[in-house]
mmCIF file of C-alpha atoms in Angstrom:
data_model
loop_
_atom_site.group_PDB
_atom_site.id
_atom_site.type_symbol
_atom_site.label_atom_id
_atom_site.label_comp_id
_atom_site.label_asym_id
_atom_site.label_seq_id
_atom_site.Cartn_x
_atom_site.Cartn_y
_atom_site.Cartn_z
ATOM 1 C CA UNK B 78 -29.592 37.282 6.279
ATOM 2 C CA UNK B 79 -26.458 35.922 7.685
ATOM 3 C CA UNK B 80 -22.878 35.098 6.326
ATOM 4 C CA UNK B 81 -21.474 31.505 6.218
ATOM 5 C CA UNK B 82 -18.195 30.958 6.830
ATOM 6 C CA UNK B 83 -16.132 27.278 6.836
ATOM 7 C CA UNK B 84 -12.315 27.314 8.347
ATOM 8 C CA UNK B 85 -11.255 23.600 7.519
ATOM 9 C CA UNK B 86 -14.124 22.209 8.003
ATOM 10 C CA UNK B 87 -14.381 18.518 8.072
ATOM 11 C CA UNK B 88 -16.758 15.239 8.835
ATOM 12 C CA UNK B 89 -15.763 11.887 9.378
ATOM 13 C CA UNK B 90 -18.230 8.489 9.731
ATOM 14 C CA UNK B 91 -15.820 6.507 11.631
ATOM 15 C CA UNK B 92 -12.585 6.275 9.934
ATOM 16 C CA UNK B 93 -14.324 7.418 6.149
ATOM 17 C CA UNK B 94 -13.608 10.688 5.825
ATOM 18 C CA UNK B 95 -15.951 12.483 3.428
ATOM 19 C CA UNK B 96 -15.482 16.378 4.135
ATOM 20 C CA UNK B 97 -11.566 17.255 3.981
ATOM 21 C CA UNK B 98 -11.004 21.000 4.964
ATOM 22 C CA UNK B 99 -13.021 22.555 2.974
ATOM 23 C CA UNK B 100 -12.936 26.599 3.869
ATOM 24 C CA UNK B 101 -15.833 28.819 1.882
ATOM 25 C CA UNK B 102 -17.542 31.662 2.706
ATOM 26 C CA UNK B 103 -21.066 32.487 1.479
ATOM 27 C CA UNK B 104 -21.999 35.936 1.504
ATOM 28 C CA UNK B 105 -25.040 38.255 3.182
ATOM 29 C CA UNK B 106 -28.113 38.045 0.840
ATOM 30 C CA UNK B 107 -26.113 35.664 -1.855
ATOM 31 C CA UNK B 108 -27.447 32.417 -4.077
ATOM 32 C CA UNK B 109 -24.924 30.033 -3.312
ATOM 33 C CA UNK B 110 -25.171 26.648 -5.216
ATOM 34 C CA UNK B 111 -23.290 23.341 -3.951
ATOM 35 C CA UNK B 112 -22.960 21.152 -7.259
ATOM 36 C CA UNK B 113 -21.046 17.999 -7.808
ATOM 37 C CA UNK B 114 -21.644 14.228 -8.841
ATOM 38 C CA UNK B 115 -23.001 11.818 -6.478
ATOM 39 C CA UNK B 116 -21.109 10.976 -2.924
ATOM 40 C CA UNK B 117 -19.509 14.304 -3.816
ATOM 41 C CA UNK B 118 -20.507 15.357 0.122
ATOM 42 C CA UNK B 119 -22.611 18.282 -1.339
ATOM 43 C CA UNK B 120 -25.291 17.009 0.606
ATOM 44 C CA UNK B 121 -23.730 16.276 3.899
ATOM 45 C CA UNK B 122 -21.992 19.709 3.646
ATOM 46 C CA UNK B 123 -25.535 21.649 3.810
ATOM 47 C CA UNK B 124 -26.593 19.067 6.781
ATOM 48 C CA UNK B 125 -23.262 20.271 8.722
ATOM 49 C CA UNK B 126 -24.255 23.927 7.638
ATOM 50 C CA UNK B 127 -27.882 23.249 9.183
ATOM 51 C CA UNK B 128 -26.372 21.544 12.827
ATOM 52 C CA UNK B 129 -28.599 17.966 11.536
ATOM 53 C CA UNK B 130 -24.761 16.626 11.412
ATOM 54 C CA UNK B 131 -21.804 17.031 14.061
ATOM 55 C CA UNK B 132 -18.295 19.162 12.431
ATOM 56 C CA UNK B 133 -15.833 16.645 13.301
ATOM 57 C CA UNK B 134 -13.413 19.103 13.346
ATOM 58 C CA UNK B 135 -12.841 22.862 12.453
ATOM 59 C CA UNK B 136 -14.862 26.243 12.833
ATOM 60 C CA UNK B 137 -18.588 26.958 11.163
ATOM 61 C CA UNK B 138 -19.601 30.673 11.692
ATOM 62 C CA UNK B 139 -22.723 32.207 11.152
ATOM 63 C CA UNK B 140 -21.883 36.346 10.964
ATOM 64 C CA UNK B 141 -18.696 35.949 12.906
ATOM 65 C CA UNK B 142 -19.849 33.754 15.338
ATOM 66 C CA UNK B 143 -18.931 29.774 15.969
ATOM 67 C CA UNK B 144 -21.824 27.815 16.029
ATOM 68 C CA UNK B 145 -20.230 24.843 15.979
ATOM 69 C CA UNK B 146 -22.328 23.556 19.064
ATOM 70 C CA UNK B 147 -25.743 25.667 18.745
ATOM 71 C CA UNK B 148 -28.962 23.600 18.069
ATOM 72 C CA UNK B 149 -30.528 23.720 14.540
ATOM 73 C CA UNK B 150 -32.984 25.386 16.078
ATOM 74 C CA UNK B 151 -31.357 28.246 17.435
ATOM 75 C CA UNK B 152 -28.565 29.059 13.945
ATOM 76 C CA UNK B 153 -32.292 31.187 12.129
ATOM 77 C CA UNK B 154 -32.046 28.162 9.553
ATOM 78 C CA UNK B 155 -35.143 26.447 7.945
ATOM 79 C CA UNK B 156 -34.479 23.412 5.277
ATOM 80 C CA UNK B 157 -36.335 22.605 2.782
ATOM 81 C CA UNK B 158 -35.982 18.553 1.289
ATOM 82 C CA UNK B 159 -36.119 16.419 -1.861
ATOM 83 C CA UNK B 160 -38.445 14.034 0.028
ATOM 84 C CA UNK B 161 -40.802 17.553 0.967
ATOM 85 C CA UNK B 162 -41.379 15.920 4.672
ATOM 86 C CA UNK B 163 -44.974 17.378 5.165
ATOM 87 C CA UNK B 164 -47.580 15.709 7.409
ATOM 88 C CA UNK B 165 -49.553 13.741 5.589
ATOM 89 C CA UNK B 166 -52.553 14.165 8.301
ATOM 90 C CA UNK B 167 -52.371 17.577 8.341
ATOM 91 C CA UNK B 168 -53.607 20.242 5.420
ATOM 92 C CA UNK B 169 -51.564 22.638 3.698
ATOM 93 C CA UNK B 170 -52.413 25.586 6.012
ATOM 94 C CA UNK B 171 -51.405 23.046 9.371
ATOM 95 C CA UNK B 172 -48.456 22.254 7.305
ATOM 96 C CA UNK B 173 -47.058 25.639 6.813
ATOM 97 C CA UNK B 174 -48.084 26.779 10.479
ATOM 98 C CA UNK B 175 -47.162 24.231 12.392
ATOM 99 C CA UNK B 176 -43.138 25.300 12.728
ATOM 100 C CA UNK B 177 -44.596 28.507 14.174
ATOM 101 C CA UNK B 178 -46.929 26.649 16.866
ATOM 102 C CA UNK B 179 -43.443 25.114 18.647
ATOM 103 C CA UNK B 180 -42.071 28.230 18.873
ATOM 104 C CA UNK B 181 -43.148 30.978 21.680
ATOM 105 C CA UNK B 182 -44.101 34.071 20.930
ATOM 106 C CA UNK B 183 -46.632 33.737 18.096
ATOM 107 C CA UNK B 184 -50.157 34.541 18.084
ATOM 108 C CA UNK B 185 -53.000 32.983 15.895
ATOM 109 C CA UNK B 186 -53.018 36.056 14.117
ATOM 110 C CA UNK B 187 -49.808 36.288 13.080
ATOM 111 C CA UNK B 188 -49.401 32.952 12.514
ATOM 112 C CA UNK B 189 -52.263 32.759 10.360
ATOM 113 C CA UNK B 190 -50.654 36.558 8.530
ATOM 114 C CA UNK B 191 -47.650 34.731 7.869
ATOM 115 C CA UNK B 192 -49.380 31.347 6.414
ATOM 116 C CA UNK B 193 -51.415 33.392 4.039
ATOM 117 C CA UNK B 194 -48.518 35.082 3.239
ATOM 118 C CA UNK B 195 -46.194 32.940 2.006
ATOM 119 C CA UNK B 196 -49.023 30.842 0.154
ATOM 120 C CA UNK B 197 -50.115 34.127 -2.210
ATOM 121 C CA UNK B 198 -45.703 34.065 -2.716
ATOM 122 C CA UNK B 199 -45.803 30.656 -3.771
ATOM 123 C CA UNK B 200 -49.688 31.119 -5.102
ATOM 124 C CA UNK B 201 -50.766 28.531 -2.800
ATOM 125 C CA UNK B 202 -53.603 30.041 -1.485
ATOM 126 C CA UNK B 203 -56.249 28.196 -2.684
ATOM 127 C CA UNK B 204 -54.724 24.791 -1.063
ATOM 128 C CA UNK B 205 -54.767 25.974 2.333
ATOM 129 C CA UNK B 206 -57.572 22.973 3.530
ATOM 130 C CA UNK B 207 -56.560 20.118 1.459
ATOM 131 C CA UNK B 208 -54.637 17.482 2.865
ATOM 132 C CA UNK B 209 -50.809 16.077 1.004
ATOM 133 C CA UNK B 210 -52.001 13.847 -0.946
ATOM 134 C CA UNK B 211 -54.622 15.983 -2.647
ATOM 135 C CA UNK B 212 -51.973 17.753 -4.404
ATOM 136 C CA UNK B 213 -49.564 17.534 -7.105
ATOM 137 C CA UNK B 214 -45.616 16.940 -6.333
ATOM 138 C CA UNK B 215 -45.055 20.244 -7.851
ATOM 139 C CA UNK B 216 -47.632 21.657 -5.351
ATOM 140 C CA UNK B 217 -46.442 19.847 -2.718
ATOM 141 C CA UNK B 218 -42.771 21.280 -3.001
ATOM 142 C CA UNK B 219 -43.879 24.645 -2.667
ATOM 143 C CA UNK B 220 -46.174 23.967 0.361
ATOM 144 C CA UNK B 221 -42.667 22.388 1.742
ATOM 145 C CA UNK B 222 -40.861 25.855 0.623
ATOM 146 C CA UNK B 223 -43.827 27.794 2.317
ATOM 147 C CA UNK B 224 -43.184 25.866 5.839
ATOM 148 C CA UNK B 225 -39.785 27.354 5.772
ATOM 149 C CA UNK B 226 -40.706 30.862 4.511
ATOM 150 C CA UNK B 227 -43.062 31.037 7.303
ATOM 151 C CA UNK B 228 -40.507 30.931 9.664
ATOM 152 C CA UNK B 229 -38.762 33.853 8.482
ATOM 153 C CA UNK B 230 -34.824 32.301 8.701
ATOM 154 C CA UNK B 231 -31.231 33.866 8.206
ATOM 155 C CA UNK B 232 -30.748 30.890 6.045
ATOM 156 C CA UNK B 233 -32.919 28.905 3.286
ATOM 157 C CA UNK B 234 -30.940 25.184 2.880
ATOM 158 C CA UNK B 235 -31.979 23.762 0.046
ATOM 159 C CA UNK B 236 -31.111 19.754 -0.516
ATOM 160 C CA UNK B 237 -32.281 18.779 -4.060
ATOM 161 C CA UNK B 238 -35.378 20.075 -3.895
ATOM 162 C CA UNK B 239 -36.891 19.424 -7.367
ATOM 163 C CA UNK B 240 -35.445 16.181 -7.913
ATOM 164 C CA UNK B 241 -38.401 14.495 -7.619
ATOM 165 C CA UNK B 242 -40.250 16.666 -10.687
ATOM 166 C CA UNK B 243 -40.606 15.621 -13.937
ATOM 167 C CA UNK B 244 -38.803 18.324 -16.469
ATOM 168 C CA UNK B 245 -41.612 20.967 -16.964
ATOM 169 C CA UNK B 246 -42.085 21.163 -13.431
ATOM 170 C CA UNK B 247 -39.050 21.603 -12.294
ATOM 171 C CA UNK B 248 -38.130 24.391 -14.746
ATOM 172 C CA UNK B 249 -41.060 26.267 -13.502
ATOM 173 C CA UNK B 250 -40.448 25.376 -9.765
ATOM 174 C CA UNK B 251 -37.032 26.470 -10.483
ATOM 175 C CA UNK B 252 -37.861 30.397 -11.464
ATOM 176 C CA UNK B 253 -40.255 30.138 -8.204
ATOM 177 C CA UNK B 254 -37.022 30.048 -6.377
ATOM 178 C CA UNK B 255 -36.070 32.570 -8.113
ATOM 179 C CA UNK B 256 -38.343 35.136 -7.674
ATOM 180 C CA UNK B 257 -38.085 33.642 -3.747
ATOM 181 C CA UNK B 258 -35.017 34.926 -3.374
ATOM 182 C CA UNK B 259 -35.613 38.161 -4.802
ATOM 183 C CA UNK B 260 -38.969 38.577 -3.142
ATOM 184 C CA UNK B 261 -37.134 38.183 0.325
ATOM 185 C CA UNK B 262 -34.844 40.920 0.827
ATOM 186 C CA UNK B 263 -32.273 38.791 -0.939
ATOM 187 C CA UNK B 264 -32.009 36.306 2.250
ATOM 188 C CA UNK B 265 -28.914 33.493 2.020
ATOM 189 C CA UNK B 266 -29.883 30.814 -0.031
ATOM 190 C CA UNK B 267 -28.159 27.395 0.014
ATOM 191 C CA UNK B 268 -28.919 25.555 -2.529
ATOM 192 C CA UNK B 269 -27.224 21.679 -3.637
ATOM 193 C CA UNK B 270 -27.985 19.890 -6.754
ATOM 194 C CA UNK B 271 -26.279 17.324 -8.644
ATOM 195 C CA UNK B 272 -27.716 19.052 -11.877
ATOM 196 C CA UNK B 273 -25.698 21.980 -13.512
ATOM 197 C CA UNK B 274 -28.734 23.558 -15.041
ATOM 198 C CA UNK B 275 -30.077 24.240 -12.100
ATOM 199 C CA UNK B 276 -26.615 25.528 -10.965
ATOM 200 C CA UNK B 277 -25.773 27.932 -13.671
ATOM 201 C CA UNK B 278 -29.799 29.400 -13.634
ATOM 202 C CA UNK B 279 -30.320 30.678 -10.182
ATOM 203 C CA UNK B 280 -26.513 30.587 -8.399
ATOM 204 C CA UNK B 281 -25.305 33.482 -7.357
ATOM 205 C CA UNK B 282 -21.829 31.966 -7.691
ATOM 206 C CA UNK B 283 -21.084 27.697 -7.783
ATOM 207 C CA UNK B 284 -19.090 25.336 -5.297
ATOM 208 C CA UNK B 285 -18.030 22.937 -7.193
ATOM 209 C CA UNK B 286 -17.069 19.636 -4.740
ATOM 210 C CA UNK B 287 -15.107 16.745 -6.141
ATOM 211 C CA UNK B 288 -14.686 14.187 -2.971
ATOM 212 C CA UNK B 289 -14.956 16.351 -0.154
ATOM 213 C CA UNK B 290 -13.168 18.782 -1.608
ATOM 214 C CA UNK B 291 -14.193 22.249 -3.075
ATOM 215 C CA UNK B 292 -12.450 22.100 -7.217
ATOM 216 C CA UNK B 293 -13.521 25.645 -8.017
ATOM 217 C CA UNK B 294 -15.802 28.813 -6.379
ATOM 218 C CA UNK B 295 -17.029 31.170 -9.037
ATOM 219 C CA UNK B 296 -19.565 33.024 -10.827
ATOM 220 C CA UNK B 297 -21.885 30.531 -13.168
ATOM 221 C CA UNK B 298 -19.568 32.524 -16.039
ATOM 222 C CA UNK B 299 -16.055 32.230 -14.815
ATOM 223 C CA UNK B 300 -17.065 28.803 -13.841
ATOM 224 C CA UNK B 301 -17.917 28.295 -17.579
ATOM 225 C CA UNK B 302 -15.509 30.742 -19.029
ATOM 226 C CA UNK B 303 -12.850 29.534 -17.334
ATOM 227 C CA UNK B 304 -12.327 26.342 -15.555
ATOM 228 C CA UNK B 305 -9.250 26.005 -13.342
ATOM 229 C CA UNK B 306 -9.617 21.930 -13.581
ATOM 230 C CA UNK B 307 -10.556 19.149 -16.728
ATOM 231 C CA UNK B 308 -13.181 17.912 -14.031
ATOM 232 C CA UNK B 309 -14.558 21.842 -13.931
ATOM 233 C CA UNK B 310 -14.776 22.158 -18.060
ATOM 234 C CA UNK B 311 -16.411 18.776 -18.158
ATOM 235 C CA UNK B 312 -19.275 19.237 -15.345
ATOM 236 C CA UNK B 313 -20.413 22.528 -16.096
ATOM 237 C CA UNK B 314 -22.178 23.270 -19.423
ATOM 238 C CA UNK B 315 -24.646 21.343 -21.528
ATOM 239 C CA UNK B 316 -23.277 19.458 -23.839
ATOM 240 C CA UNK B 317 -20.619 19.248 -21.908
ATOM 241 C CA UNK B 318 -17.332 20.249 -22.962
ATOM 242 C CA UNK B 319 -15.005 17.715 -25.812
ATOM 243 C CA UNK B 320 -11.550 17.241 -24.193
ATOM 244 C CA UNK B 321 -9.271 16.104 -27.530
ATOM 245 C CA UNK B 322 -5.621 15.246 -26.660
ATOM 246 C CA UNK B 323 -3.070 13.006 -27.837
ATOM 247 C CA UNK B 324 -1.357 14.151 -31.536
ATOM 248 C CA UNK B 325 -4.347 16.373 -32.530
ATOM 249 C CA UNK B 326 -3.657 18.726 -29.177
ATOM 250 C CA UNK B 327 -0.432 18.759 -29.823
ATOM 251 C CA UNK B 328 -0.862 21.145 -32.760
ATOM 252 C CA UNK B 329 -2.238 23.785 -29.804
ATOM 253 C CA UNK B 330 0.775 23.109 -27.503
ATOM 254 C CA UNK B 331 -1.031 21.443 -25.285
ATOM 255 C CA UNK B 332 -1.960 17.747 -23.594
ATOM 256 C CA UNK B 333 -5.459 18.190 -23.526
ATOM 257 C CA UNK B 334 -7.508 20.444 -25.287
ATOM 258 C CA UNK B 335 -10.818 21.767 -24.500
ATOM 259 C CA UNK B 336 -13.124 23.483 -26.234
ATOM 260 C CA UNK B 337 -17.060 23.868 -26.338
ATOM 261 C CA UNK B 338 -19.327 22.676 -28.698
ATOM 262 C CA UNK B 339 -21.100 26.069 -30.208
ATOM 263 C CA UNK B 340 -17.149 26.955 -30.117
ATOM 264 C CA UNK B 341 -16.667 24.607 -33.118
ATOM 265 C CA UNK B 342 -16.910 25.448 -37.074
ATOM 266 C CA UNK B 343 -17.663 22.910 -39.265
ATOM 267 C CA UNK B 344 -15.357 23.859 -42.381
ATOM 268 C CA UNK B 345 -15.571 23.180 -46.146
ATOM 269 C CA UNK B 346 -12.433 21.448 -47.583
ATOM 270 C CA UNK B 347 -9.903 21.368 -45.354
ATOM 271 C CA UNK B 348 -9.621 22.150 -41.329
ATOM 272 C CA UNK B 349 -7.419 21.690 -38.278
ATOM 273 C CA UNK B 350 -9.599 18.203 -37.395
ATOM 274 C CA UNK B 351 -11.166 15.638 -39.033
ATOM 275 C CA UNK B 352 -14.117 13.237 -37.563
ATOM 276 C CA UNK B 353 -16.806 11.189 -38.805
ATOM 277 C CA UNK B 354 -20.241 12.125 -37.879
ATOM 278 C CA UNK B 355 -21.968 8.847 -35.654
ATOM 279 C CA UNK B 356 -25.038 10.956 -34.656
ATOM 280 C CA UNK B 357 -27.202 13.787 -35.169
ATOM 281 C CA UNK B 358 -29.707 15.216 -32.850
ATOM 282 C CA UNK B 359 -32.118 18.081 -34.337
ATOM 283 C CA UNK B 360 -33.808 19.927 -31.767
ATOM 284 C CA UNK B 361 -35.336 22.984 -33.844
ATOM 285 C CA UNK B 362 -33.418 26.345 -32.544
ATOM 286 C CA UNK B 363 -29.952 24.615 -32.900
ATOM 287 C CA UNK B 364 -28.691 21.223 -33.042
ATOM 288 C CA UNK B 365 -25.786 18.722 -32.331
ATOM 289 C CA UNK B 366 -23.460 16.966 -34.450
ATOM 290 C CA UNK B 367 -21.416 13.730 -32.793
ATOM 291 C CA UNK B 368 -18.120 12.962 -33.769
ATOM 292 C CA UNK B 369 -15.923 9.925 -34.125
ATOM 293 C CA UNK B 370 -12.491 11.515 -33.527
ATOM 294 C CA UNK B 371 -10.321 8.991 -31.503
ATOM 295 C CA UNK B 372 -11.163 10.618 -28.531
ATOM 296 C CA UNK B 373 -12.444 8.745 -25.050
ATOM 297 C CA UNK B 374 -15.906 10.325 -26.005
ATOM 298 C CA UNK B 375 -17.460 11.870 -28.987
ATOM 299 C CA UNK B 376 -16.957 15.013 -30.082
ATOM 300 C CA UNK B 377 -20.307 17.072 -30.304
ATOM 301 C CA UNK B 378 -20.307 20.306 -32.822
ATOM 302 C CA UNK B 379 -23.241 22.778 -31.876
ATOM 303 C CA UNK B 380 -24.871 24.121 -34.702
ATOM 304 C CA UNK B 381 -27.859 26.334 -35.391
ATOM 305 C CA UNK B 382 -30.639 25.826 -37.037
ATOM 306 C CA UNK B 383 -31.556 22.436 -38.377
ATOM 307 C CA UNK B 384 -28.672 20.168 -40.097
ATOM 308 C CA UNK B 385 -28.334 17.887 -42.603
ATOM 309 C CA UNK B 386 -25.429 15.894 -42.110
ATOM 310 C CA UNK B 387 -25.477 11.600 -42.660
ATOM 311 C CA UNK B 388 -23.349 8.966 -39.890
ATOM 312 C CA UNK B 389 -20.169 8.125 -41.912
ATOM 313 C CA UNK B 390 -19.973 11.178 -43.594
ATOM 314 C CA UNK B 391 -16.301 12.324 -42.732
ATOM 315 C CA UNK B 392 -16.303 16.219 -42.096
ATOM 316 C CA UNK B 393 -13.746 18.854 -41.415
ATOM 317 C CA UNK B 394 -13.821 21.671 -38.028
ATOM 318 C CA UNK B 395 -11.639 23.833 -37.074
ATOM 319 C CA UNK B 396 -12.171 25.526 -33.037
ATOM 320 C CA UNK B 397 -12.571 29.657 -32.593
ATOM 321 C CA UNK B 398 -8.985 29.806 -31.412
ATOM 322 C CA UNK B 399 -9.851 32.531 -28.521
ATOM 323 C CA UNK B 400 -12.352 29.649 -26.993
ATOM 324 C CA UNK B 401 -9.696 27.154 -26.117
ATOM 325 C CA UNK B 402 -8.585 26.006 -23.372
ATOM 326 C CA UNK B 403 -5.362 23.934 -22.883
ATOM 327 C CA UNK B 404 -5.197 21.928 -19.870
ATOM 328 C CA UNK B 405 -1.024 20.180 -18.613
ATOM 329 C CA UNK B 406 -0.605 16.261 -17.713
ATOM 330 C CA UNK B 407 -2.261 17.385 -13.885
ATOM 331 C CA UNK B 408 -5.289 18.626 -15.739
ATOM 332 C CA UNK B 409 -4.863 22.663 -14.356
ATOM 333 C CA UNK B 410 -5.972 25.046 -16.813
ATOM 334 C CA UNK B 411 -2.499 26.780 -19.146
ATOM 335 C CA UNK B 412 -2.615 30.311 -19.097
#
């Protein structure tokens, strides 16, 4: 495993700067997730770490050594792509062994041992003689991950590896990736996704990116409970944080108030605010009530179990004051 340090990293394509002075340290053995909306620069940043893109300015360090000019093959990294990138004419075994056959110093028995070990970890040993076209999407992604494992890298790089899978397979493969990190002596992993649920469930720490800048770095619960901007507060969490402004927020001495759905109670009689029910969603274990309150987006209240509220019904709600987030005019928290 390796530590990675980014010092004032910038990347421009012509006159367009897409990475704008990023400083970040990824610790040895850490599972770091880059998350953010489309176009924020997260995949570009991953490619700069891998060496697939040249850095415009700044320094990239692996274990304290500058690697700006070092080829990808010399950095000790293995990358898993969204598109799997398997060779269609090769069997699963041949795909997983391919990287090792290009390196010197591996005999056939060593290559087979590594491939079979990786296949056992990912439960795909029975598919070693098949071609990629004979596999499901989830199985193909496991082969791509297995190909990376066989190279015994210092750093794993994942570029949105689950986005081509259906919902059930995403959950199953996400669990496999988490188990993989634990079983490989906590090898350093950097994972790019636009899905904040993946980020919350996989990461030791999350790096939230926006427009080529880092908005915040922290553990999943640090970002959830103490976001340092309206952007992070709205991006992390599902459903996202409710934002209430204007006269409603003035009652709590803020330009904008943020409150998560599970921290709002529907109160009989009077409450701090009131709203009109416009939609409900009953999911079994919990449910959501969407309220029209004159805000830009409906306010979502999360309740335990099934609710019986009807569209058009006026309800009173009260936030749990200890869980209120107050933001100033710049979208920064008022502590």
